[in-house]
CSV table of N, CA and C in Angstrom, one decimal:
chain,number,residue,atom,x,y,z
A,1,MET,N,21.6,1.8,4.6
A,1,MET,CA,20.7,0.7,5.0
A,1,MET,C,20.5,-0.3,3.9
A,2,LYS,N,20.5,0.1,2.7
A,2,LYS,CA,20.2,-0.8,1.6
A,2,LYS,C,21.4,-1.7,1.5
A,3,TYR,N,22.6,-1.3,1.7
A,3,TYR,CA,23.8,-2.1,1.7
A,3,TYR,C,23.7,-3.2,2.8
A,4,VAL,N,23.3,-2.9,4.0
A,4,VAL,CA,23.1,-3.9,5.0
A,4,VAL,C,22.1,-4.9,4.6
A,5,THR,N,20.9,-4.5,4.1
A,5,THR,CA,19.9,-5.4,3.7
A,5,THR,C,20.4,-6.4,2.6
A,6,THR,N,21.2,-5.8,1.7
A,6,THR,CA,21.8,-6.7,0.6
A,6,THR,C,22.7,-7.7,1.1
A,7,VAL,N,23.6,-7.2,2.0
A,7,VAL,CA,24.5,-8.2,2.6
A,7,VAL,C,23.9,-9.3,3.4
A,8,LEU,N,22.8,-8.9,4.2
A,8,LEU,CA,22.1,-9.9,5.0
A,8,LEU,C,21.4,-10.9,4.1
A,9,ALA,N,20.8,-10.4,3.0
A,9,ALA,CA,20.1,-11.3,2.0
A,9,ALA,C,21.1,-12.2,1.3
A,10,ALA,N,22.3,-11.7,1.0
A,10,ALA,CA,23.3,-12.6,0.5
A,10,ALA,C,23.8,-13.6,1.4
A,11,ILE,N,24.0,-13.3,2.7
A,11,ILE,CA,24.4,-14.3,3.7
A,11,ILE,C,23.3,-15.3,3.9
A,12,ALA,N,22.1,-14.9,3.9
A,12,ALA,CA,21.0,-15.9,4.0
A,12,ALA,C,20.9,-16.8,2.8
A,13,LEU,N,21.1,-16.3,1.6
A,13,LEU,CA,21.1,-17.1,0.4
A,13,LEU,C,22.3,-18.1,0.4
A,14,LEU,N,23.5,-17.6,0.8
A,14,LEU,CA,24.6,-18.5,1.0
A,14,LEU,C,24.4,-19.7,2.0
A,15,ALA,N,23.7,-19.3,3.1
A,15,ALA,CA,23.4,-20.3,4.1
A,15,ALA,C,22.5,-21.4,3.5
A,16,ILE,N,21.5,-20.9,2.8
A,16,ILE,CA,20.5,-21.9,2.2
A,16,ILE,C,21.2,-22.8,1.1
A,17,VAL,N,22.1,-22.2,0.4
A,17,VAL,CA,22.8,-23.0,-0.7
A,17,VAL,C,23.7,-24.0,0.1
A,18,ILE,N,24.4,-23.7,1.1
A,18,ILE,CA,25.3,-24.6,1.8
A,18,ILE,C,24.4,-25.7,2.5
A,19,PHE,N,23.3,-25.3,3.1
A,19,PHE,CA,22.4,-26.3,3.7
A,19,PHE,C,21.9,-27.3,2.7
A,20,SER,N,21.5,-26.8,1.5
A,20,SER,CA,21.0,-27.7,0.4
A,20,SER,C,22.0,-28.7,-0.1
A,21,ILE,N,23.3,-28.2,-0.3
A,21,ILE,CA,24.4,-29.0,-0.7
A,21,ILE,C,24.7,-30.1,0.3
A,22,GLN,N,24.6,-29.8,1.6
A,22,GLN,CA,25.0,-30.7,2.6
A,22,GLN,C,23.9,-31.8,2.8
A,23,ASN,N,22.6,-31.5,2.4
A,23,ASN,CA,21.5,-32.4,2.6
A,23,ASN,C,20.9,-33.0,1.3
A,24,LEU,N,21.7,-33.4,0.4
A,24,LEU,CA,21.3,-33.8,-0.9
A,24,LEU,C,20.9,-35.3,-0.9
A,25,GLU,N,21.3,-36.1,0.1
A,25,GLU,CA,21.0,-37.5,0.0
A,25,GLU,C,19.5,-37.8,0.1
A,26,ALA,N,19.2,-38.9,-0.5
A,26,ALA,CA,17.7,-39.3,-0.6
A,26,ALA,C,17.4,-40.1,0.7
A,27,ILE,N,16.2,-39.9,1.2
A,27,ILE,CA,15.6,-40.6,2.3
A,27,ILE,C,14.3,-41.2,1.9
A,28,ASP,N,13.9,-42.2,2.6
A,28,ASP,CA,12.6,-42.9,2.3
A,28,ASP,C,11.5,-42.2,3.2
A,29,VAL,N,10.4,-41.7,2.6
A,29,VAL,CA,9.3,-41.1,3.4
A,29,VAL,C,8.1,-42.0,3.2
A,30,SER,N,7.5,-42.4,4.3
A,30,SER,CA,6.3,-43.3,4.3
A,30,SER,C,5.2,-42.6,5.1
A,31,PHE,N,4.0,-42.7,4.6
A,31,PHE,CA,2.8,-42.3,5.3
A,31,PHE,C,1.6,-43.2,4.9
A,32,LEU,N,1.2,-44.0,5.8
A,32,LEU,CA,0.1,-45.0,5.6
A,32,LEU,C,0.6,-45.9,4.5
A,33,VAL,N,-0.1,-45.9,3.3
A,33,VAL,CA,0.3,-46.8,2.3
A,33,VAL,C,1.2,-46.1,1.2
A,34,TRP,N,1.4,-44.8,1.4
A,34,TRP,CA,2.2,-44.0,0.5
A,34,TRP,C,3.7,-44.0,0.9
A,35,SER,N,4.6,-44.2,-0.1
A,35,SER,CA,5.9,-44.3,0.2
A,35,SER,C,6.8,-43.8,-1.0
A,36,MET,N,7.8,-43.0,-0.8
A,36,MET,CA,8.6,-42.5,-1.9
A,36,MET,C,10.0,-42.1,-1.3
A,37,SER,N,11.0,-42.1,-2.2
A,37,SER,CA,12.3,-41.7,-1.9
A,37,SER,C,12.5,-40.3,-2.4
A,38,ILE,N,12.9,-39.4,-1.5
A,38,ILE,CA,13.0,-37.9,-1.8
A,38,ILE,C,14.2,-37.3,-1.1
A,39,SER,N,14.7,-36.2,-1.6
A,39,SER,CA,15.8,-35.5,-1.1
A,39,SER,C,15.5,-35.0,0.3
A,40,LYS,N,16.5,-35.1,1.2
A,40,LYS,CA,16.2,-34.7,2.6
A,40,LYS,C,15.9,-33.2,2.7
A,41,VAL,N,16.6,-32.4,1.9
A,41,VAL,CA,16.4,-30.9,1.9
A,41,VAL,C,14.9,-30.6,1.5
A,42,ILE,N,14.3,-31.3,0.5
A,42,ILE,CA,13.0,-31.1,0.2
A,42,ILE,C,12.0,-31.4,1.3
A,43,VAL,N,12.3,-32.5,2.0
A,43,VAL,CA,11.4,-32.9,3.1
A,43,VAL,C,11.5,-31.8,4.2
A,44,ILE,N,12.7,-31.3,4.5
A,44,ILE,CA,12.8,-30.2,5.5
A,44,ILE,C,12.1,-28.9,5.1
A,45,ILE,N,12.4,-28.5,3.9
A,45,ILE,CA,11.7,-27.3,3.4
A,45,ILE,C,10.2,-27.4,3.3
A,46,GLY,N,9.7,-28.6,2.9
A,46,GLY,CA,8.3,-28.9,2.8
A,46,GLY,C,7.6,-28.8,4.2
A,47,ALA,N,8.3,-29.4,5.1
A,47,ALA,CA,7.7,-29.4,6.5
A,47,ALA,C,7.7,-28.0,7.1
A,48,TYR,N,8.8,-27.2,6.7
A,48,TYR,CA,8.8,-25.8,7.2
A,48,TYR,C,7.7,-25.0,6.6
A,49,LEU,N,7.5,-25.2,5.3
A,49,LEU,CA,6.4,-24.4,4.5
A,49,LEU,C,5.0,-24.8,5.0
A,50,LEU,N,4.8,-26.1,5.2
A,50,LEU,CA,3.5,-26.6,5.8
A,50,LEU,C,3.3,-26.0,7.2
A,51,GLY,N,4.3,-25.9,8.0
A,51,GLY,CA,4.2,-25.3,9.3
A,51,GLY,C,3.8,-23.9,9.2
A,52,MET,N,4.5,-23.1,8.3
A,52,MET,CA,4.1,-21.7,8.1
A,52,MET,C,2.7,-21.5,7.7
A,53,ILE,N,2.3,-22.3,6.8
A,53,ILE,CA,0.9,-22.2,6.3
A,53,ILE,C,-0.1,-22.5,7.3
A,54,SER,N,0.1,-23.6,8.1
A,54,SER,CA,-0.8,-24.0,9.2
A,54,SER,C,-0.8,-22.9,10.3
A,55,GLY,N,0.4,-22.4,10.6
A,55,GLY,CA,0.4,-21.3,11.6
A,55,GLY,C,-0.3,-20.1,11.2
A,56,TRP,N,-0.1,-19.7,9.9
A,56,TRP,CA,-0.8,-18.6,9.4
A,56,TRP,C,-2.4,-18.8,9.4
A,57,GLY,N,-2.8,-20.0,9.1
A,57,GLY,CA,-4.2,-20.3,9.1
A,57,GLY,C,-4.7,-20.2,10.5
A,58,LEU,N,-4.0,-20.8,11.5
A,58,LEU,CA,-4.4,-20.7,12.9
A,58,LEU,C,-4.6,-19.2,13.3
A,59,LEU,N,-3.5,-18.4,13.0
A,59,LEU,CA,-3.6,-17.0,13.4
A,59,LEU,C,-4.8,-16.3,12.8
A,60,GLU,N,-5.1,-16.6,11.5
A,60,GLU,CA,-6.2,-16.0,10.9
A,60,GLU,C,-7.6,-16.4,11.6
A,61,LEU,N,-7.7,-17.7,11.9
A,61,LEU,CA,-8.9,-18.2,12.6
A,61,LEU,C,-9.0,-17.5,14.0
A,62,THR,N,-7.9,-17.4,14.7
A,62,THR,CA,-7.9,-16.7,16.0
A,62,THR,C,-8.4,-15.2,15.8
A,63,LYS,N,-7.9,-14.5,14.8
A,63,LYS,CA,-8.2,-13.1,14.6
A,63,LYS,C,-9.7,-13.0,14.3
A,64,ARG,N,-10.2,-13.9,13.4
A,64,ARG,CA,-11.7,-13.9,13.1
A,64,ARG,C,-12.6,-14.2,14.3
A,65,ALA,N,-12.1,-15.1,15.2
A,65,ALA,CA,-12.9,-15.4,16.4
A,65,ALA,C,-12.9,-14.3,17.4
A,66,MET,N,-11.9,-13.5,17.4
A,66,MET,CA,-11.8,-12.4,18.3
A,66,MET,C,-12.7,-11.1,17.9
A,67,GLN,N,-13.1,-11.1,16.6
A,67,GLN,CA,-13.9,-10.0,16.1
A,67,GLN,C,-15.3,-10.1,16.5
């Protein structure tokens, strides 16, 4: 079982590396008066992490409301 987990982790890491290499170009990000040029992969990963954090927070609020 440990071998399968190691292989799956290596495949996931390889996929992340390939994704990062293919999305290195810079894009312009603007919000209200704030604007900056940043790598596309950072924008995608940042949006994913913010979604995870907000989803976790919503889940925790729902759990507390049910108690």
